PDB file of C-alpha atoms in Angstrom:
ATOM      1  CA  UNK V   1       0.000   0.000   0.000  1.00  0.00           C
ATOM      2  CA  UNK V   2       2.847   2.381   0.786  1.00  0.00           C
ATOM      3  CA  UNK V   3       4.338   1.712  -2.653  1.00  0.00           C
ATOM      4  CA  UNK V   4       1.113   2.954  -4.222  1.00  0.00           C
ATOM      5  CA  UNK V   5       1.331   6.240  -2.268  1.00  0.00           C
ATOM      6  CA  UNK V   6       4.962   6.744  -3.264  1.00  0.00           C
ATOM      7  CA  UNK V   7       4.174   5.963  -6.865  1.00  0.00           C
ATOM      8  CA  UNK V   8       1.219   8.370  -6.825  1.00  0.00           C
ATOM      9  CA  UNK V   9       3.385  11.128  -5.323  1.00  0.00           C
ATOM     10  CA  UNK V  10       6.019  10.575  -8.016  1.00  0.00           C
ATOM     11  CA  UNK V  11       3.387  10.775 -10.753  1.00  0.00           C
ATOM     12  CA  UNK V  12       2.014  13.965  -9.240  1.00  0.00           C
ATOM     13  CA  UNK V  13       5.503  15.489  -9.135  1.00  0.00           C
ATOM     14  CA  UNK V  14       6.097  14.621 -12.792  1.00  0.00           C
ATOM     15  CA  UNK V  15       2.703  16.054 -13.737  1.00  0.00           C
ATOM     16  CA  UNK V  16       3.306  19.358 -11.949  1.00  0.00           C
ATOM     17  CA  UNK V  17       6.766  19.661 -13.492  1.00  0.00           C
ATOM     18  CA  UNK V  18       5.369  19.125 -16.982  1.00  0.00           C
ATOM     19  CA  UNK V  19       2.577  21.646 -16.414  1.00  0.00           C
ATOM     20  CA  UNK V  20       5.089  24.257 -15.230  1.00  0.00           C
ATOM     21  CA  UNK V  21       7.296  23.632 -18.273  1.00  0.00           C
ATOM     22  CA  UNK V  22       4.301  23.921 -20.583  1.00  0.00           C
ATOM     23  CA  UNK V  23       3.217  27.228 -19.045  1.00  0.00           C
ATOM     24  CA  UNK V  24       6.733  28.637 -19.278  1.00  0.00           C
ATOM     25  CA  UNK V  25       7.047  27.606 -22.923  1.00  0.00           C
ATOM     26  CA  UNK V  26       3.690  29.168 -23.823  1.00  0.00           C
ATOM     27  CA  UNK V  27       4.670  32.409 -22.125  1.00  0.00           C
ATOM     28  CA  UNK V  28       7.931  32.473 -24.045  1.00  0.00           C
ATOM     29  CA  UNK V  29       6.132  31.849 -27.316  1.00  0.00           C
ATOM     30  CA  UNK V  30       3.800  34.785 -26.757  1.00  0.00           C
ATOM     31  CA  UNK V  31       6.790  37.038 -26.147  1.00  0.00           C
ATOM     32  CA  UNK V  32       8.575  35.720 -29.221  1.00  0.00           C
ATOM     33  CA  UNK V  33       5.488  36.214 -31.385  1.00  0.00           C
ATOM     34  CA  UNK V  34       5.107  39.785 -30.144  1.00  0.00           C
ATOM     35  CA  UNK V  35       8.754  40.602 -30.843  1.00  0.00           C
ATOM     36  CA  UNK V  36       8.509  39.135 -34.344  1.00  0.00           C
ATOM     37  CA  UNK V  37       5.342  41.105 -35.131  1.00  0.00           C
ATOM     38  CA  UNK V  38       6.952  44.344 -33.950  1.00  0.00           C
ATOM     39  CA  UNK V  39      10.050  43.621 -36.047  1.00  0.00           C
ATOM     40  CA  UNK V  40       7.892  43.008 -39.129  1.00  0.00           C
ATOM     41  CA  UNK V  41       5.927  46.232 -38.563  1.00  0.00           C
ATOM     42  CA  UNK V  42       9.137  48.247 -38.170  1.00  0.00           C
ATOM     43  CA  UNK V  43      10.566  46.710 -41.347  1.00  0.00           C
ATOM     44  CA  UNK V  44       7.380  47.545 -43.292  1.00  0.00           C
ATOM     45  CA  UNK V  45       7.370  51.085 -41.929  1.00  0.00           C
ATOM     46  CA  UNK V  46      10.973  51.552 -43.062  1.00  0.00           C
ATOM     47  CA  UNK V  47      10.232  50.088 -46.500  1.00  0.00           C
ATOM     48  CA  UNK V  48       7.232  52.339 -47.093  1.00  0.00           C
ATOM     49  CA  UNK V  49       8.487  55.364 -45.171  1.00  0.00           C
ATOM     50  CA  UNK V  50       8.148  57.811 -48.064  1.00  0.00           C
ATOM     51  CA  UNK V  51       4.633  56.654 -48.906  1.00  0.00           C
ATOM     52  CA  UNK V  52       3.541  56.868 -45.277  1.00  0.00           C
ATOM     53  CA  UNK V  53       5.006  60.376 -44.882  1.00  0.00           C
ATOM     54  CA  UNK V  54       3.264  61.592 -48.056  1.00  0.00           C
ATOM     55  CA  UNK V  55      -0.030  60.104 -46.908  1.00  0.00           C
ATOM     56  CA  UNK V  56       0.143  61.757 -43.480  1.00  0.00           C
ATOM     57  CA  UNK V  57       1.203  65.086 -44.983  1.00  0.00           C
ATOM     58  CA  UNK V  58      -1.783  64.935 -47.349  1.00  0.00           C
ATOM     59  CA  UNK V  59      -4.155  64.337 -44.462  1.00  0.00           C
ATOM     60  CA  UNK V  60      -2.637  67.152 -42.402  1.00  0.00           C
ATOM     61  CA  UNK V  61      -2.766  69.563 -45.360  1.00  0.00           C
ATOM     62  CA  UNK V  62      -6.442  68.702 -45.872  1.00  0.00           C
ATOM     63  CA  UNK V  63      -7.173  69.357 -42.230  1.00  0.00           C
ATOM     64  CA  UNK V  64      -5.286  72.656 -42.298  1.00  0.00           C
ATOM     65  CA  UNK V  65      -7.084  73.900 -45.408  1.00  0.00           C
ATOM     66  CA  UNK V  66     -10.494  72.982 -44.000  1.00  0.00           C
ATOM     67  CA  UNK V  67      -9.674  74.654 -40.690  1.00  0.00           C
ATOM     68  CA  UNK V  68      -9.112  78.044 -42.289  1.00  0.00           C
ATOM     69  CA  UNK V  69     -12.550  78.030 -43.936  1.00  0.00           C
ATOM     70  CA  UNK V  70     -14.401  76.858 -40.819  1.00  0.00           C
ATOM     71  CA  UNK V  71     -16.872  79.359 -39.356  1.00  0.00           C
ATOM     72  CA  UNK V  72     -18.150  78.387 -35.879  1.00  0.00           C
ATOM     73  CA  UNK V  73     -20.985  80.919 -36.162  1.00  0.00           C
ATOM     74  CA  UNK V  74     -22.482  78.869 -39.000  1.00  0.00           C
ATOM     75  CA  UNK V  75     -23.302  75.948 -36.668  1.00  0.00           C
ATOM     76  CA  UNK V  76     -24.758  78.003 -33.808  1.00  0.00           C
ATOM     77  CA  UNK V  77     -28.579  78.084 -34.094  1.00  0.00           C
TER      78      UNK V  77
END
């Protein structure tokens, strides 16, 4: 009977060790995936830097030109 208890304790120890290893590996994978995604986004931003800058400048110019013609009195009832 005592052998069964010892064997059960050993199995429980192995199980908890494997669960801990699994959780640590999953955590590491999430970090690795995040780092890889950030690296890909930075690489794409560097590749299309000129296009992105032109796009943002176009948006800001549009906002600036619309701001000069805005009359707040026109929306007050």
